[in-house]
PDB file of C-alpha atoms in Angstrom:
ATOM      1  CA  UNK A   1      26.279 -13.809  55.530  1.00 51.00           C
ATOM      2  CA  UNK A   2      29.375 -13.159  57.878  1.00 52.00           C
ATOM      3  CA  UNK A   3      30.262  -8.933  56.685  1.00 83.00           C
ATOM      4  CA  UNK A   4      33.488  -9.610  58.460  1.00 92.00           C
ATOM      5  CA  UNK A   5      36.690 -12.066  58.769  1.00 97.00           C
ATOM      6  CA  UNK A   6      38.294 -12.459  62.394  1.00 96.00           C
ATOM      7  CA  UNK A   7      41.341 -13.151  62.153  1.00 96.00           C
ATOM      8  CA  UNK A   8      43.985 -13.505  64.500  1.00 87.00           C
ATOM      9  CA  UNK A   9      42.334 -10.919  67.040  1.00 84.00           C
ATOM     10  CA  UNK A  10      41.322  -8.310  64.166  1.00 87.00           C
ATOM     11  CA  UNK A  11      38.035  -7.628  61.790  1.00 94.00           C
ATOM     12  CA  UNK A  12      39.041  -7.650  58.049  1.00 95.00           C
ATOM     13  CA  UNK A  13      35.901  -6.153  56.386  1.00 95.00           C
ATOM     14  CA  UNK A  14      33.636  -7.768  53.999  1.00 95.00           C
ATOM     15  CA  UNK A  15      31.253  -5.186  51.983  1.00 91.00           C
ATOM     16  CA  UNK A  16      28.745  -6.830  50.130  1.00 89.00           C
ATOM     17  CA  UNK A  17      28.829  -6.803  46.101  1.00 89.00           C
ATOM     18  CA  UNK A  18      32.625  -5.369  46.946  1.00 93.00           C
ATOM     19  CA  UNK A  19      35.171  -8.278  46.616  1.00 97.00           C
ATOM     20  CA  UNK A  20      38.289  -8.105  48.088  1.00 98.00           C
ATOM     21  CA  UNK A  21      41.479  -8.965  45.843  1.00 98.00           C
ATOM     22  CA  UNK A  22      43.823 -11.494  46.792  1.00 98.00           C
ATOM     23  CA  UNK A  23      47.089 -11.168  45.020  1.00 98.00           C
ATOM     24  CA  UNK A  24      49.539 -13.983  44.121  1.00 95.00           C
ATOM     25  CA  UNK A  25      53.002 -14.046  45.432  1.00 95.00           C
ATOM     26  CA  UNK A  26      54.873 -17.363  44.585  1.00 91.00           C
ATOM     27  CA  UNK A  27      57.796 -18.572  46.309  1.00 91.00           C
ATOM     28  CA  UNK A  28      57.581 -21.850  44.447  1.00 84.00           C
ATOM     29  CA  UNK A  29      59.382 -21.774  41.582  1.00 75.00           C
ATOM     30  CA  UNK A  30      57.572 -24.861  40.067  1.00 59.00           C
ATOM     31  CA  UNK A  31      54.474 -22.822  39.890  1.00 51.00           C
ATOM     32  CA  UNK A  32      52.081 -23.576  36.853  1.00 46.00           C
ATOM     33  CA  UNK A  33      51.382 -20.125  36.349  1.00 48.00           C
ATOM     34  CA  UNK A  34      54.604 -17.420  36.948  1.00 48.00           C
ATOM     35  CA  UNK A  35      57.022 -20.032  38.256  1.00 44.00           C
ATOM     36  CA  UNK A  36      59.916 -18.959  36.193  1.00 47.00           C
ATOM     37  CA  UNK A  37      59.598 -15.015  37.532  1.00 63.00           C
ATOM     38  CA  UNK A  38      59.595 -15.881  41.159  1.00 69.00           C
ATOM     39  CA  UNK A  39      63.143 -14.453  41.745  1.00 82.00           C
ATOM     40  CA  UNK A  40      64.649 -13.744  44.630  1.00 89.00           C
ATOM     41  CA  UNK A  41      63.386 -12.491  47.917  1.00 93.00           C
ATOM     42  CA  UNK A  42      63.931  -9.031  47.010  1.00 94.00           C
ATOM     43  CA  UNK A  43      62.098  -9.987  43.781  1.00 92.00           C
ATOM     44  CA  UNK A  44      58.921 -11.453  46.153  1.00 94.00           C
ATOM     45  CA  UNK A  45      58.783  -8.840  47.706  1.00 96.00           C
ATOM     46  CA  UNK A  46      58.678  -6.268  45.183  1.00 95.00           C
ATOM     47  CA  UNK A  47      56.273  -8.334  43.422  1.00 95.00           C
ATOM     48  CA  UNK A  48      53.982  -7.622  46.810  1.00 97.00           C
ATOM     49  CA  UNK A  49      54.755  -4.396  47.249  1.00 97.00           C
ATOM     50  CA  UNK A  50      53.382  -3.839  43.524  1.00 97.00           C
ATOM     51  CA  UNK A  51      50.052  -5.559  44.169  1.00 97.00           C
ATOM     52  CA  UNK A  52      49.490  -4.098  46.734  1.00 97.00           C
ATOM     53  CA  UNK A  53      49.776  -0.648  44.803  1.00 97.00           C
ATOM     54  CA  UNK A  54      47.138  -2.236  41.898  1.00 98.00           C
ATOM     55  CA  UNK A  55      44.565  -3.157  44.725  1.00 97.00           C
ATOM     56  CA  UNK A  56      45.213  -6.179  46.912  1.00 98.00           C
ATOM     57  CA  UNK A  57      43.686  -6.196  50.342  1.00 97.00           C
ATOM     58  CA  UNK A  58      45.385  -9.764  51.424  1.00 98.00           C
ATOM     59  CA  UNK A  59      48.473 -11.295  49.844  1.00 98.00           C
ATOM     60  CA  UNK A  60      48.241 -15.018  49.168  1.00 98.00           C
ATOM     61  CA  UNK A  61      51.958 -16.628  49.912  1.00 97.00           C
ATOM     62  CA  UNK A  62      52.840 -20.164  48.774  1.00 95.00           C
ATOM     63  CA  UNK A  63      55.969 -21.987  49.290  1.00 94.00           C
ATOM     64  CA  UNK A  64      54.745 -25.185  47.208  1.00 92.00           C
ATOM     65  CA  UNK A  65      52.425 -25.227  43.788  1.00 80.00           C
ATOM     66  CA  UNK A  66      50.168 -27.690  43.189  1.00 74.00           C
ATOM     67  CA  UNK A  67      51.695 -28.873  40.097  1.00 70.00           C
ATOM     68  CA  UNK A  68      51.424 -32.841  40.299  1.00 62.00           C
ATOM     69  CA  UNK A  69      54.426 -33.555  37.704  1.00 65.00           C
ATOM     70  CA  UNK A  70      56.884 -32.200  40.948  1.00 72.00           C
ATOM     71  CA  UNK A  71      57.402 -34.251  44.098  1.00 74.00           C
ATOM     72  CA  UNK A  72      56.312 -32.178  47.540  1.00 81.00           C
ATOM     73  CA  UNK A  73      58.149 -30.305  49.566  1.00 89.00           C
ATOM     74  CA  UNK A  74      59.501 -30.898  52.681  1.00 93.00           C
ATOM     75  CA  UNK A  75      57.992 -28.816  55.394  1.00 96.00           C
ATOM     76  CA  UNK A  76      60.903 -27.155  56.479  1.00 96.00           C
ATOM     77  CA  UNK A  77      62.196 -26.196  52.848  1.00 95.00           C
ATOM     78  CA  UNK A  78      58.557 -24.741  52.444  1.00 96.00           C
ATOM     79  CA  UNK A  79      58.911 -22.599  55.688  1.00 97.00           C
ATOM     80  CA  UNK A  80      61.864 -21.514  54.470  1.00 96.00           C
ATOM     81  CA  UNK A  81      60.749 -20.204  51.138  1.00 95.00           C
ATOM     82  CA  UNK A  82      57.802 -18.743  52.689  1.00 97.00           C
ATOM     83  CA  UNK A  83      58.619 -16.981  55.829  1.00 97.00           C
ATOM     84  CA  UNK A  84      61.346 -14.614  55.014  1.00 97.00           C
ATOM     85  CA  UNK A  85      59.025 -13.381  52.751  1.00 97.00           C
ATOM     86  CA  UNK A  86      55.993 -13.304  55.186  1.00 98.00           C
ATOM     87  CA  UNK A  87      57.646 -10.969  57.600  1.00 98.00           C
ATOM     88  CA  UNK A  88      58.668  -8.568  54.776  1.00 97.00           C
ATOM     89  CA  UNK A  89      55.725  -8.508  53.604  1.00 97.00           C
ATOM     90  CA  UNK A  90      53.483  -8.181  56.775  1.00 96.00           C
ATOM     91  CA  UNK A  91      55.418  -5.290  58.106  1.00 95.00           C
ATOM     92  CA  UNK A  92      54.577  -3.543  54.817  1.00 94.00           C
ATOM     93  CA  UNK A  93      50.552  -3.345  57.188  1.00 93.00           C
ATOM     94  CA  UNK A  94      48.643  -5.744  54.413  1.00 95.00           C
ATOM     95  CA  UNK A  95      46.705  -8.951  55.338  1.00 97.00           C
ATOM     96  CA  UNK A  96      49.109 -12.371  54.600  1.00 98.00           C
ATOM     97  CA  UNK A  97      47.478 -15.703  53.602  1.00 98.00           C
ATOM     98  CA  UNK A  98      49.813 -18.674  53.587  1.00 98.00           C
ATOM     99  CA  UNK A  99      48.743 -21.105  51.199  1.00 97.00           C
ATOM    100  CA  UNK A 100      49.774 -24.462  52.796  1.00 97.00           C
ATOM    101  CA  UNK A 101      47.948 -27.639  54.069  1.00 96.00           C
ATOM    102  CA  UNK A 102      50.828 -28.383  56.124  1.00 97.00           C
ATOM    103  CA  UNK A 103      50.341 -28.057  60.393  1.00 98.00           C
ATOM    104  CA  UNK A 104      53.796 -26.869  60.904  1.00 98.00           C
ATOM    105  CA  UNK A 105      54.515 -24.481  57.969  1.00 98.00           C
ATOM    106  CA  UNK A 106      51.237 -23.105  59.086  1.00 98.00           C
ATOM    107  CA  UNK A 107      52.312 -22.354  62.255  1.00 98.00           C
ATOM    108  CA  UNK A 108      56.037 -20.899  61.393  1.00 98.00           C
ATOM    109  CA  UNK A 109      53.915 -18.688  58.695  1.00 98.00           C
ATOM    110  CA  UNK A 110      51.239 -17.183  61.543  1.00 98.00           C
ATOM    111  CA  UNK A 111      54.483 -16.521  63.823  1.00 98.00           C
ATOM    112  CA  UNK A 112      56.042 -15.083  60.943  1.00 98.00           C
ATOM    113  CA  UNK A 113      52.882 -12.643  60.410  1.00 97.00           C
ATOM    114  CA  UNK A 114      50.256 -14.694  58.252  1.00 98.00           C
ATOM    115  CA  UNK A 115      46.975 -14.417  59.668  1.00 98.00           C
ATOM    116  CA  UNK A 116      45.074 -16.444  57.310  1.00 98.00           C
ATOM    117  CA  UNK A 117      45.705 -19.973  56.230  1.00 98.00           C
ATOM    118  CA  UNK A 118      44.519 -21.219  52.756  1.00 98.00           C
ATOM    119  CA  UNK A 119      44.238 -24.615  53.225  1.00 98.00           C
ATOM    120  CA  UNK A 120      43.744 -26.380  49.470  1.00 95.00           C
ATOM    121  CA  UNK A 121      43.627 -30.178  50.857  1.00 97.00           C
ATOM    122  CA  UNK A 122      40.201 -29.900  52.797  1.00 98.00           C
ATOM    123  CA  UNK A 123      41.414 -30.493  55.752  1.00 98.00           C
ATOM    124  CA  UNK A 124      43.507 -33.340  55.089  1.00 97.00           C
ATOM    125  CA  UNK A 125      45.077 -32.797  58.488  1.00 97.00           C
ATOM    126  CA  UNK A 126      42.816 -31.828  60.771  1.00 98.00           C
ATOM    127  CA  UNK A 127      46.079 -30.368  62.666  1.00 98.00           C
ATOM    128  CA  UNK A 128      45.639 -27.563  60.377  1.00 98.00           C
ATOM    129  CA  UNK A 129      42.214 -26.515  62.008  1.00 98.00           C
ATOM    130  CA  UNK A 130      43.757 -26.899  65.718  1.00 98.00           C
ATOM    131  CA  UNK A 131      46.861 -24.596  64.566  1.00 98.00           C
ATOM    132  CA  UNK A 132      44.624 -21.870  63.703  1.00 98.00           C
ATOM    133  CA  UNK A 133      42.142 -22.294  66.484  1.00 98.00           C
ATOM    134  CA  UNK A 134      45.150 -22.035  69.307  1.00 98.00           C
ATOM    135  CA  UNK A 135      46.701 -19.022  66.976  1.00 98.00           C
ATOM    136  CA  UNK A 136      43.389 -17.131  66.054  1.00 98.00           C
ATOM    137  CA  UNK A 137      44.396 -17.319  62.434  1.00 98.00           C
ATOM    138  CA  UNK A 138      41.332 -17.283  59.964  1.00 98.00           C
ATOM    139  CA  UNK A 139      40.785 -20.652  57.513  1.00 98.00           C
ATOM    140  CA  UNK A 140      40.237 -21.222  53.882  1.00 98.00           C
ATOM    141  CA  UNK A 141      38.237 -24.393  53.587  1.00 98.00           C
ATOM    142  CA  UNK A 142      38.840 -26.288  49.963  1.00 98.00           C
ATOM    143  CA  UNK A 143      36.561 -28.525  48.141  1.00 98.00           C
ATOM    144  CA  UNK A 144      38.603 -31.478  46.950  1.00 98.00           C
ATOM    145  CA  UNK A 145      38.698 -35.108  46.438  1.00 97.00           C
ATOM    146  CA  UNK A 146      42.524 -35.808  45.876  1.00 95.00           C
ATOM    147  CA  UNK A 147      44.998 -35.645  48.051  1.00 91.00           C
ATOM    148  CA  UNK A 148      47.790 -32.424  47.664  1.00 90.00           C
ATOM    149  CA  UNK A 149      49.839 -32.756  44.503  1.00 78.00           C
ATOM    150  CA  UNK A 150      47.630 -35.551  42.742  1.00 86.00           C
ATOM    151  CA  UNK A 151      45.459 -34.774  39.956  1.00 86.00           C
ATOM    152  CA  UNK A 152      42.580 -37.207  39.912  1.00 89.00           C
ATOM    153  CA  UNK A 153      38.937 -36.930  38.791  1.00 93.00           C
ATOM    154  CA  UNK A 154      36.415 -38.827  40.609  1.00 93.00           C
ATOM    155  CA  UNK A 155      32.997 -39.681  39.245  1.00 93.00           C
ATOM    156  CA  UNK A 156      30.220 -37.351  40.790  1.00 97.00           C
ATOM    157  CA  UNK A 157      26.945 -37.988  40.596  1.00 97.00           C
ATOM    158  CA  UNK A 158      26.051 -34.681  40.829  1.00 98.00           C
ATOM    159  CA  UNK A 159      29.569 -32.211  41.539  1.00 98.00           C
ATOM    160  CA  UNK A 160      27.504 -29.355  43.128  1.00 98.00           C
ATOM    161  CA  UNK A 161      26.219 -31.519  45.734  1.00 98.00           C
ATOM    162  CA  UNK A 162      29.333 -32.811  46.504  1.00 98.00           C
ATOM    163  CA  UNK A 163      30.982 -29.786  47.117  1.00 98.00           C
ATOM    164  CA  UNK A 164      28.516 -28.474  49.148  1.00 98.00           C
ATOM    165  CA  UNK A 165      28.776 -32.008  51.329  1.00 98.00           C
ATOM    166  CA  UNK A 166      32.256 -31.718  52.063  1.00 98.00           C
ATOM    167  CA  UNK A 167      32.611 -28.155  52.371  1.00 98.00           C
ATOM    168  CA  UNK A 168      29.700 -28.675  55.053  1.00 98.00           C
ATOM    169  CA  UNK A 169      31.491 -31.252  56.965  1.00 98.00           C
ATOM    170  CA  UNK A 170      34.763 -29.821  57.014  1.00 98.00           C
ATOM    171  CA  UNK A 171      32.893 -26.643  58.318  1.00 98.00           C
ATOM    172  CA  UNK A 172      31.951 -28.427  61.559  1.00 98.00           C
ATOM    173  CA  UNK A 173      35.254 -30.535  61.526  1.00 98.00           C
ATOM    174  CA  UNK A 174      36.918 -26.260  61.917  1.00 98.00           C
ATOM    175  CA  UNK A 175      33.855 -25.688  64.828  1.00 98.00           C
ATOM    176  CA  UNK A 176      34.549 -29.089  66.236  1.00 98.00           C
ATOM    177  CA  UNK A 177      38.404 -28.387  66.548  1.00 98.00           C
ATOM    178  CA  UNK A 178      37.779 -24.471  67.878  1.00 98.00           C
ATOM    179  CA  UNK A 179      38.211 -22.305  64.779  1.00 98.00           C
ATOM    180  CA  UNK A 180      35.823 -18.920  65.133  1.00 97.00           C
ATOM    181  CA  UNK A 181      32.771 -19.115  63.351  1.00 96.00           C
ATOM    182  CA  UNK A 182      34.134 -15.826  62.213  1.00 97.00           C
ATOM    183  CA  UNK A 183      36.996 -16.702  61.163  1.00 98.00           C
ATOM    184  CA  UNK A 184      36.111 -19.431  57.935  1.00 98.00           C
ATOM    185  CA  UNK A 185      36.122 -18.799  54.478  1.00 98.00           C
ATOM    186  CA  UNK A 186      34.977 -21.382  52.136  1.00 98.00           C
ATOM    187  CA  UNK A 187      36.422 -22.610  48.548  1.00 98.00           C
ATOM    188  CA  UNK A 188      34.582 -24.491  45.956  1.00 98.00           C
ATOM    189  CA  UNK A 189      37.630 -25.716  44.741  1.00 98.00           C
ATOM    190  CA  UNK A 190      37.523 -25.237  40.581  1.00 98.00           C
ATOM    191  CA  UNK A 191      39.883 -27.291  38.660  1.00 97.00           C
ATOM    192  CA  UNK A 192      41.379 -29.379  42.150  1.00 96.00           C
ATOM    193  CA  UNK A 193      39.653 -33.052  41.490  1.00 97.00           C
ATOM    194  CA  UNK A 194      37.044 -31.830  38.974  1.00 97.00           C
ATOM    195  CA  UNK A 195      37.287 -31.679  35.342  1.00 97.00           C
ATOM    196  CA  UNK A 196      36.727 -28.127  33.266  1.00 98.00           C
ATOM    197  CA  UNK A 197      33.475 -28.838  32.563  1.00 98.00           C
ATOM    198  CA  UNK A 198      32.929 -30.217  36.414  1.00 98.00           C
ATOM    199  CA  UNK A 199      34.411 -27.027  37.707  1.00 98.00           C
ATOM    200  CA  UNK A 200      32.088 -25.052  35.252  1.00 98.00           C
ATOM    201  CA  UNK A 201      28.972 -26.817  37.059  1.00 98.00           C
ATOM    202  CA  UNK A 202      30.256 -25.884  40.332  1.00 98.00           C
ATOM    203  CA  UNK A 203      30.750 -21.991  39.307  1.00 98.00           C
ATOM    204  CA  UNK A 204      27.285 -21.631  37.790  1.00 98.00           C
ATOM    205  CA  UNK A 205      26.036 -22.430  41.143  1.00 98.00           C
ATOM    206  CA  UNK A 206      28.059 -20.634  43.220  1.00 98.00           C
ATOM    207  CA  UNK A 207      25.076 -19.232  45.253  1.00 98.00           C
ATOM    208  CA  UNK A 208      24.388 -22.105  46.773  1.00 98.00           C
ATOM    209  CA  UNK A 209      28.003 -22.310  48.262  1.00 98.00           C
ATOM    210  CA  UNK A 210      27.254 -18.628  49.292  1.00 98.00           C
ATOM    211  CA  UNK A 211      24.158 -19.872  50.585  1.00 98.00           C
ATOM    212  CA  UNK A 212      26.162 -21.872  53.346  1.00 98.00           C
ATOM    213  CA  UNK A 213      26.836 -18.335  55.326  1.00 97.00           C
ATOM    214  CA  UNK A 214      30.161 -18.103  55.299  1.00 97.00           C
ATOM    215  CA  UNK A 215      32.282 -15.841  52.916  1.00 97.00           C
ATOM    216  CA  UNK A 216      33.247 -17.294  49.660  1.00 98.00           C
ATOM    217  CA  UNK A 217      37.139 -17.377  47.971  1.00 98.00           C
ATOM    218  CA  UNK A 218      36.563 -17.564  44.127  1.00 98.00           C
ATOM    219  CA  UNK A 219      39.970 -19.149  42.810  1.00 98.00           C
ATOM    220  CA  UNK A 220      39.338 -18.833  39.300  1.00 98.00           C
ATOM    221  CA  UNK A 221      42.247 -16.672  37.977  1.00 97.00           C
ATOM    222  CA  UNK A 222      43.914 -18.564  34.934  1.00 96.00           C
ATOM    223  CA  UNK A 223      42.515 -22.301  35.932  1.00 97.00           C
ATOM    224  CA  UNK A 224      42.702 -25.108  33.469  1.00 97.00           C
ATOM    225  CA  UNK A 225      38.656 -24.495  33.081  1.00 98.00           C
ATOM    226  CA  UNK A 226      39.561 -20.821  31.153  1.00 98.00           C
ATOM    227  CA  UNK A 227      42.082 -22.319  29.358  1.00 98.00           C
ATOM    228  CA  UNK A 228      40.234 -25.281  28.224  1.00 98.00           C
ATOM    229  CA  UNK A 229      36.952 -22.969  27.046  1.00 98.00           C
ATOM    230  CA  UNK A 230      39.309 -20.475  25.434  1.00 98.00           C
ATOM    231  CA  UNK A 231      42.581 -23.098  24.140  1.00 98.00           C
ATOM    232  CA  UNK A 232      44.813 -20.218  25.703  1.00 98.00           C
ATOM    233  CA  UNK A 233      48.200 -21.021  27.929  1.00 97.00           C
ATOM    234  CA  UNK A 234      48.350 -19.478  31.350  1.00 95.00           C
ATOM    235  CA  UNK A 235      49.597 -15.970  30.823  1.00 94.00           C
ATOM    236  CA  UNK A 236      46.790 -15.378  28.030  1.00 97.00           C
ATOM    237  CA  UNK A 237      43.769 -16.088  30.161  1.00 98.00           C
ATOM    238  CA  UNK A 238      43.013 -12.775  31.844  1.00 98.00           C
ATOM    239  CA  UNK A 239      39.462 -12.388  29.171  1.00 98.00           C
ATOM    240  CA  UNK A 240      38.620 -15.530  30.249  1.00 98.00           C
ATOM    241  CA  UNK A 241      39.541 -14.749  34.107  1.00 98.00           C
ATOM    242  CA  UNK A 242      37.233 -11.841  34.311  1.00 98.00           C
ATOM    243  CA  UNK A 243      34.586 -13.526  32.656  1.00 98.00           C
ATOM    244  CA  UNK A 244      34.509 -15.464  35.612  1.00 98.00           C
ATOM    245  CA  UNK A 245      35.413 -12.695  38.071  1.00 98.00           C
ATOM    246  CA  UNK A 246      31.996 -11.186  36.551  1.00 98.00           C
ATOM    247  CA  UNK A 247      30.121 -14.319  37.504  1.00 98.00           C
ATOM    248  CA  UNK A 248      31.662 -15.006  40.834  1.00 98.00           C
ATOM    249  CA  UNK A 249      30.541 -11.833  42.253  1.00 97.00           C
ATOM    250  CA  UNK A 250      27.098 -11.378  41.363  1.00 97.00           C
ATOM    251  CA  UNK A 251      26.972 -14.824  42.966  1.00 98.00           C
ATOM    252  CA  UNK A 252      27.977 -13.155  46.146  1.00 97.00           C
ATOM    253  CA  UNK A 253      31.917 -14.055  46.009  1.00 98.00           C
ATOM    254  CA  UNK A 254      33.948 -11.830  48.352  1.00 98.00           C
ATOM    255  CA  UNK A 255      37.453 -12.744  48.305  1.00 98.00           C
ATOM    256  CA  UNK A 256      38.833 -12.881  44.612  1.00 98.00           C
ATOM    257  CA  UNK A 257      42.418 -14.852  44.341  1.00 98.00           C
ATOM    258  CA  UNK A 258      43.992 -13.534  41.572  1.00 97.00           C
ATOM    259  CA  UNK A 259      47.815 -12.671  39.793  1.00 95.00           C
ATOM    260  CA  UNK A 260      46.435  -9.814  37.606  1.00 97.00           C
ATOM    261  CA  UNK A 261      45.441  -7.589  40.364  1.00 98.00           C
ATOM    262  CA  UNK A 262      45.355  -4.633  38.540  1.00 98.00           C
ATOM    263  CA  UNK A 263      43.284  -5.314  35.542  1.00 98.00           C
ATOM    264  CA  UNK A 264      40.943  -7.050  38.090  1.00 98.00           C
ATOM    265  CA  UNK A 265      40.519  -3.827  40.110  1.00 98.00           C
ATOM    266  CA  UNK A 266      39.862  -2.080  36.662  1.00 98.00           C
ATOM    267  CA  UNK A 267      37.505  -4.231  35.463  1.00 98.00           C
ATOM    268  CA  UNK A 268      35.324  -4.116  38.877  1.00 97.00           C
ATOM    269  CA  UNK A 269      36.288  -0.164  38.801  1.00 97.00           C
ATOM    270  CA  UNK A 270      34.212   0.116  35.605  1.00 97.00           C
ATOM    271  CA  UNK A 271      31.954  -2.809  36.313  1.00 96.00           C
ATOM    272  CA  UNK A 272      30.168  -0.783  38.994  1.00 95.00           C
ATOM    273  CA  UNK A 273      30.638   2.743  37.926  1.00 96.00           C
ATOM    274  CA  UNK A 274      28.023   1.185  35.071  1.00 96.00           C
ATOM    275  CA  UNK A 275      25.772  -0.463  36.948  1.00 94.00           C
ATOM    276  CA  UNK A 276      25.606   2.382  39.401  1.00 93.00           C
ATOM    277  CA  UNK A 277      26.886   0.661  41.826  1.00 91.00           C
ATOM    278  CA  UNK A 278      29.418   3.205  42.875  1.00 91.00           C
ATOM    279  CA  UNK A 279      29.621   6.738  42.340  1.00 91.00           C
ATOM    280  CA  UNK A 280      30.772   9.046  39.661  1.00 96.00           C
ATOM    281  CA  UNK A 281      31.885  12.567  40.358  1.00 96.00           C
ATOM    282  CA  UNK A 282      29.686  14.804  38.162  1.00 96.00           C
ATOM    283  CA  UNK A 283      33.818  16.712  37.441  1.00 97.00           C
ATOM    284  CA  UNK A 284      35.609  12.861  35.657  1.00 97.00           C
ATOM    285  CA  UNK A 285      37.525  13.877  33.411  1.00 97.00           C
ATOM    286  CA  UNK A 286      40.665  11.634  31.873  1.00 97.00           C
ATOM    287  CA  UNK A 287      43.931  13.354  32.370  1.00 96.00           C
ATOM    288  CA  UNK A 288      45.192  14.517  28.910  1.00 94.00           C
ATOM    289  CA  UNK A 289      48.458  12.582  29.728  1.00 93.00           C
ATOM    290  CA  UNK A 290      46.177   9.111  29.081  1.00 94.00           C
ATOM    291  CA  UNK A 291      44.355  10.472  26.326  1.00 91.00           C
ATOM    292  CA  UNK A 292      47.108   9.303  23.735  1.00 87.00           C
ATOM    293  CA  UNK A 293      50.104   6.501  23.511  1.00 84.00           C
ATOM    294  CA  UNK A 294      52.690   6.331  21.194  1.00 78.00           C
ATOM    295  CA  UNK A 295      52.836   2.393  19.523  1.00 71.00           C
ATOM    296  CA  UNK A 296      56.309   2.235  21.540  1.00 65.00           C
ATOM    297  CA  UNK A 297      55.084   3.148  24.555  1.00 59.00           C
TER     298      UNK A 297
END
């Protein structure tokens, strides 16, 4: 398993059994999830700023949700949500993603200071592979059947296999077109052309995905699979969200994509302090200031 992600010149570390947090920052204001707080640019950016104070290692940007009730974007409306923000938020010193499977917003984002591209289309374009192999920009690598912006649900004979079959060939499709073997992260895909209970198949065998050797994005933070197990809207799924957090890494995840950075970090905080997975100064104490909270407060 790759303990590192080259990207664009530079090693972004990968310790095993300690996932690194991915916050959200939408600058799509059709978003699914938050798309009525996206706000301005000074809004983005404090948004960033903030997750990056809860616990985010790389910031995930995206000028375009995948909502399929909206028409796309045009490239050069998406570049323009996205890279204003970009360079804010990359001179703040914090990993950028762009989350596009367009060639040329790609390329405005990495010149803007992305050096990841989270590509949700598997490779749709191949273009998308040959921007970040002449840029030295890492790649997510999606599992989907359906085309950007379409919700479909193919029949699988068996959804596990499938994802591992694509994700495979759009692996050496990347090597093929000159991305870094260091450089690829792979993305089962949950909820993009698979049902909840496909997506659940997929998750409970997340180790075998792992078991392709190259380091694992778990997108599972308030999908359409939590809400259909728990009949919550978006902004109530964080229970279910960490349930699958839990899951995801002691499959071996190490990237977590998620909006509630914060009770994330928490909940992996206290995860491993219990399973002695990290240590415990002998002196913890709780400051007396968090010992009590008035109802108000």
């Amino acid at each position: 398993m790759t303990s590192s992600l080259v990207m664009a010149g530079r090693a972004l570390e990968l310790p095993p059994g300690q996932p690194l947090l991915m916050g959200v920052v939408n600058a799509s204001p059709e978003s699914f999830s938050d798309g009525a707080q996206v706000g301005d640019l000074e809004a983005q950016v404090a948004r960033a700023e903030g997750l990056v104070a809860d616990g985010a290692s790389i910031l995930d940007i995206g000028g375009e949700s995948g909502v399929t009730d909206k028409p796309a974007v045009a490239a050069q409306e998406e570049i323009e949500r996205v890279c204003p923000l970009i360079e804010r938020v990359s001179a703040m010193g914090v990993t950028v993603s762009v989350d596009t499977w367009k060639p040329e917003v790609a390329r405005a984002a990495i010149g803007a200071g992305a050096s990841l591209v989270n590509d949700v289309s598997a490779l749709l374009d191949p273009g998308l592979a040959d921007v970040c192999a002449q840029t030295g920009a890492g790649l997510v690598i999606t599992h989907t059947r359906a085309e950007p912006k379409r919700k479909e649900f193919p029949s699988y004979e068996d959804v596990t296999a499938d994802v591992l079959e694509l994700l495979g060939d759009r692996l050496a499709l990347a090597l093929e077109r000159g991305v870094g073997e260091g450089s690829i992260v792979l993305d089962p895909g949950p909820d993009l052309a698979k049902t909840p209970a496909q997506t659940i198949d997929v998750l409970s065998h997340l180790d075998q995905v792992v078991a392709l050797g190259h380091p694992v994005l778990l997108a599972v933070s308030r999908k359409d699979f939590v809400g259909a197990l728990t009949q919550r809207r978006p902004a109530d799924r964080l229970s279910g969200t960490l349930a699958a957090v839990g899951e995801g890494v002691d499959a071996g995840a190490a990237i977590l994509r998620v909006h509630d950075v914060a009770q994330v970090s928490d909940f992996l905080r206290v995860r491993a302090a219990l399973r002695g997975q990290a240590g415990v100064p002998p002196d913890l104490a709780l400051d007396p200031s968090l010992r009590r909270q008035r109802a108000a407060e």
